[in-house]
XYZ file of C-alpha atoms in Angstrom:
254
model
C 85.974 -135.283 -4.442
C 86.962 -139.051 -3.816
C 85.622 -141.807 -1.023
C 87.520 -144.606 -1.055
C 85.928 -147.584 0.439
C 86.394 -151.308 1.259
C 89.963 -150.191 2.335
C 91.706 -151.545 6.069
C 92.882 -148.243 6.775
C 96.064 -147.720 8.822
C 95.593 -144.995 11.376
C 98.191 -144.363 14.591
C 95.966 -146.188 16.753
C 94.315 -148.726 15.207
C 93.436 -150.566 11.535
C 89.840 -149.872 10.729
C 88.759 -152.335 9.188
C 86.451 -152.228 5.836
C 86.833 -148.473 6.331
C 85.949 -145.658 3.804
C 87.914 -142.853 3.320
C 86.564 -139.184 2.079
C 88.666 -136.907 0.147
C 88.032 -133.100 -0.458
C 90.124 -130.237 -2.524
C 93.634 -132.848 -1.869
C 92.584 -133.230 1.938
C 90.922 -136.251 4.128
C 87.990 -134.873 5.507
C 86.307 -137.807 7.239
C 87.038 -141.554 7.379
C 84.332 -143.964 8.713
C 83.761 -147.192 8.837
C 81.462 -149.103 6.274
C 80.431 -148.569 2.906
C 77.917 -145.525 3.999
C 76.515 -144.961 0.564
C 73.126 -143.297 1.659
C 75.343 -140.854 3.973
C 77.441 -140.352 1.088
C 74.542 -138.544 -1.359
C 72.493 -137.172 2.114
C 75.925 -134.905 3.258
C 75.949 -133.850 -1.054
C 78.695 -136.049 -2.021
C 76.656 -137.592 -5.145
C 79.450 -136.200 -7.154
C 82.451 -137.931 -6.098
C 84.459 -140.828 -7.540
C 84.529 -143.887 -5.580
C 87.210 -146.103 -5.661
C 86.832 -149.896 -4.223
C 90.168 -150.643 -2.702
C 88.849 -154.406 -2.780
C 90.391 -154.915 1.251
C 93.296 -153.372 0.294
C 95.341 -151.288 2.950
C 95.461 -147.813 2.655
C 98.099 -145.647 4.662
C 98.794 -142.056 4.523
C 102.603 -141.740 1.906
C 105.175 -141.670 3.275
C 107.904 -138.406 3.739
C 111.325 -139.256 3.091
C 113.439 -136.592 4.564
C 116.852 -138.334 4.423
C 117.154 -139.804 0.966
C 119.873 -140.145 -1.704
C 118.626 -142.324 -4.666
C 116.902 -145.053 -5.857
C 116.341 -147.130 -9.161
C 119.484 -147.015 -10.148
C 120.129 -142.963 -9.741
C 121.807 -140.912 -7.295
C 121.310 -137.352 -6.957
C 124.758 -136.956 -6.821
C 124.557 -137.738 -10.303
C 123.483 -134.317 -10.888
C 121.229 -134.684 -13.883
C 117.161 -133.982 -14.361
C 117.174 -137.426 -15.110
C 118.597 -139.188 -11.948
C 116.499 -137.376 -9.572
C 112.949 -138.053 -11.553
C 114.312 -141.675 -11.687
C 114.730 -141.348 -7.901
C 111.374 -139.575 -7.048
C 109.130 -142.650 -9.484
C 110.967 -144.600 -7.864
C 110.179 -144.105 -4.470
C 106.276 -142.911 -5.168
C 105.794 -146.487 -6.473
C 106.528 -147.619 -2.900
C 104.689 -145.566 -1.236
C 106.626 -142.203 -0.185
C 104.643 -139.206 -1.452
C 107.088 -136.436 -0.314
C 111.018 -136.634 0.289
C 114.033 -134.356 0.661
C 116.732 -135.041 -2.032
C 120.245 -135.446 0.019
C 123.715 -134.596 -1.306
C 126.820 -135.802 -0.534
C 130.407 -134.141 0.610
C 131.467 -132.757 -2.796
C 133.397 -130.208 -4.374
C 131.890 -126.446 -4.028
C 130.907 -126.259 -8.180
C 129.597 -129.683 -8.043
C 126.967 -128.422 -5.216
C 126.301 -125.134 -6.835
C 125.937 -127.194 -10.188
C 123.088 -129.289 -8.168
C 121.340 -126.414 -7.033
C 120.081 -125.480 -10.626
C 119.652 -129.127 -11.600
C 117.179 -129.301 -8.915
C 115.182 -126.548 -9.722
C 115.034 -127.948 -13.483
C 114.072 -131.491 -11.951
C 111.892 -129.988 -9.566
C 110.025 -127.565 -12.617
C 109.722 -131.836 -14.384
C 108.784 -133.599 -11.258
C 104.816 -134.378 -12.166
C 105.071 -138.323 -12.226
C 107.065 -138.951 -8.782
C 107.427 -138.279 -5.055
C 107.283 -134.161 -4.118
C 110.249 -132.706 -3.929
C 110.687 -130.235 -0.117
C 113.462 -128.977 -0.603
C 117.021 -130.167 -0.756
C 119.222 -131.678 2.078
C 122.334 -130.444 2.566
C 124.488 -133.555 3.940
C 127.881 -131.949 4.824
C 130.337 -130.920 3.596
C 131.290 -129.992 6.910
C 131.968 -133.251 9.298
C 134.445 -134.653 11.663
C 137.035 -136.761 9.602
C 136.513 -139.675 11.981
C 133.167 -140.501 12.096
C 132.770 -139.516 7.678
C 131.597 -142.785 7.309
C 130.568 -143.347 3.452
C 131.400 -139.761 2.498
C 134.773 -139.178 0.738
C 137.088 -137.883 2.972
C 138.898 -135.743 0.061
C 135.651 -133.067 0.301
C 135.293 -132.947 3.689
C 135.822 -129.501 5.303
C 135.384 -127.155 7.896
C 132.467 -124.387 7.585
C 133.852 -120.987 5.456
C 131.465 -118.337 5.499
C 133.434 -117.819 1.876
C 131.200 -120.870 0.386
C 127.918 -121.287 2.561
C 126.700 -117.640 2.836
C 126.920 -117.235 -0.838
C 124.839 -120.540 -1.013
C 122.302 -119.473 1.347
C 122.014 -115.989 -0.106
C 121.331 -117.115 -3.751
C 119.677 -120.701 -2.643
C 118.176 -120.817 0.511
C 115.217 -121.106 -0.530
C 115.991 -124.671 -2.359
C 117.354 -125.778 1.411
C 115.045 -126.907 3.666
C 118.093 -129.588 5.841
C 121.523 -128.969 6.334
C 123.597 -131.547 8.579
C 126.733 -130.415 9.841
C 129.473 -131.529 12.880
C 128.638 -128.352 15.442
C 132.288 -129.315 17.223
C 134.098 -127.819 14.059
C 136.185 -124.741 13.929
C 133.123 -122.316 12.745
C 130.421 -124.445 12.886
C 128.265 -122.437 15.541
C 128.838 -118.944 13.410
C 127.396 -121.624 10.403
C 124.301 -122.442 12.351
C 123.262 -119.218 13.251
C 123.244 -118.436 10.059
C 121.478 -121.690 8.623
C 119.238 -120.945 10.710
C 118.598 -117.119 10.374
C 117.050 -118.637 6.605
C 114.787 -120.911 8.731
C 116.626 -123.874 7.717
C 116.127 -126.544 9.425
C 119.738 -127.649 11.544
C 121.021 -130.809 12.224
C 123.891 -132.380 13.837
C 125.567 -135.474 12.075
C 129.368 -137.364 11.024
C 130.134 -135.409 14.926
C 132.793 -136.573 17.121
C 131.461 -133.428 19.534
C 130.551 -134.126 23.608
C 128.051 -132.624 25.590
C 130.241 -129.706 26.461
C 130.088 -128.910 22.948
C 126.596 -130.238 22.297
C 125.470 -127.362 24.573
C 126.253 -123.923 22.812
C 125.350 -126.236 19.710
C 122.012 -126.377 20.354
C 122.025 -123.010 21.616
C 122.392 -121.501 18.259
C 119.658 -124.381 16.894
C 121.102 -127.533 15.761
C 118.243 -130.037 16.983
C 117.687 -132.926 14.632
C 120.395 -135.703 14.976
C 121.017 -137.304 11.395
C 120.833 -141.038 11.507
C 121.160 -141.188 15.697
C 123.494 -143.935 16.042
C 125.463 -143.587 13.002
C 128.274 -141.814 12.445
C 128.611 -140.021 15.742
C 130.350 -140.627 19.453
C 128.915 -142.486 22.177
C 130.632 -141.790 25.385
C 134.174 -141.743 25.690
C 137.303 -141.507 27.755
C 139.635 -138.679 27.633
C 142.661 -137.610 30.158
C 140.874 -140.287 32.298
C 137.485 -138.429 32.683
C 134.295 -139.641 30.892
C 132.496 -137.226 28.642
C 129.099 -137.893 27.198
C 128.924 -138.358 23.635
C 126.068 -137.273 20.785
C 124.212 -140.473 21.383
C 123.987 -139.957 25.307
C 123.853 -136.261 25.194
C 120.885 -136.192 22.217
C 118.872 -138.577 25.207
C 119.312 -135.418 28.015
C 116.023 -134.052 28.067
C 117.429 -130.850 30.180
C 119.710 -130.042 26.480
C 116.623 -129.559 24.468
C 114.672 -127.060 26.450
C 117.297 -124.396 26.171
């Protein structure tokens, strides 16, 4: 049991001000404002440890869910040592949580990852929480790949991601993919049949293809804005793009 008091605490409505927060069993139970020592022993909180935040701001951690290094380490780097760098890292500003992100890569370099991050995972007891890993590609339009190297870029093969998410789902919790591809809607379904969570990203797709996209459960857009079409001009007609077609409420209640 913990109250922390003398704290401005940040909530999604206001900043209390000289606020106290009480902590039970890893959980907020109450926050108040004032010191509210006497209601502290009276509700059998005698126990706890208090903490004086001196008017410091408190503010729940943060959850990174689109993150691919930090102090000096990538995850890429595939070692137990680049992604604790990467989680103390980030926990000493303030993200409690986060979802380690790959990057287009060769198939044994991502299966390689998969039991570095279950060793790194096993270590993890000084940084940010590890969710589960984020698949970034491979799978992308060529033309919007942005930073990832065009050489590992690929179209979905049931050959490579249903072994992965047979032996690994479990490590997955993200995978971002261009739905437009050749295969990519047989991919989601199953992505999603393992209750991973599907997004769309590095897509050149248009509504028409946005559609049956989201039909078989791609919802999240990876960094909206970046590194997929706005709308466009083809044979003359206009065609929405991911940006404008991600805004059309009507998409996302199918």
């Amino acid at each position: 049991m913990w109250i922390i008091t003398n704290t401005n605490i940040i909530t999604p409505y206001r900043v209390i001000a000289d606020g106290t927060v009480w902590i039970a069993e890893g959980k907020i139970v109450h926050i108040s404002e004032g010191y509210l020592a006497k209601e502290a022993v009276e509700e059998g909180w005698s126990a706890a440890q208090w903490m004086d935040a001196e008017g410091l701001y408190l503010a729940p951690g943060f959850i990174d869910i689109h993150v691919h290094g930090g102090g000096g380490a990538d995850f890429m780097d595939n070692s137990v040592s680049a992604f604790l760098t990467v989680a103390e890292t980030h926990l000493r500003h303030g993200t409690t949580a986060m979802l380690p992100t790959t990057l287009t890569s060769e198939s044994e370099e991502l299966l390689e990852l998969f039991s570095v991050y279950e060793a790194a995972r096993e270590q993890n007891i000084k940084g940010s929480r590890f969710l589960g890993l984020h698949l970034e590609g491979p799978y992308f339009a060529m033309n919007q790949r942005g930073a990832q190297d065009p050489k590992y870029i690929r179209n979905p093969d049931p050959k490579e991601y249903m072994p992965i998410l047979e032996r690994y789902h479990h490590l997955i919790s993200r995978w971002s993919a261009a739905p437009e591809l050749p295969g990519a809607l047989d991919f989601g379904r199953a992505v999603r049949s393992h209750d991973i969570l599907l997004a769309l990203a590095h897509t050149d797709a248009v509504y028409e293809e946005i559609l049956p996209a989201v039909e078989v459960g791609y919802r999240l857009a990876t960094h909206f804005y970046s590194g997929m079409s706005g709308m466009k001009r083809i044979h003359a007609h206009r065609y929405a793009g991911v940006i404008e077609s991600y805004w059309t409420r009507s998409m996302w209640r199918l």
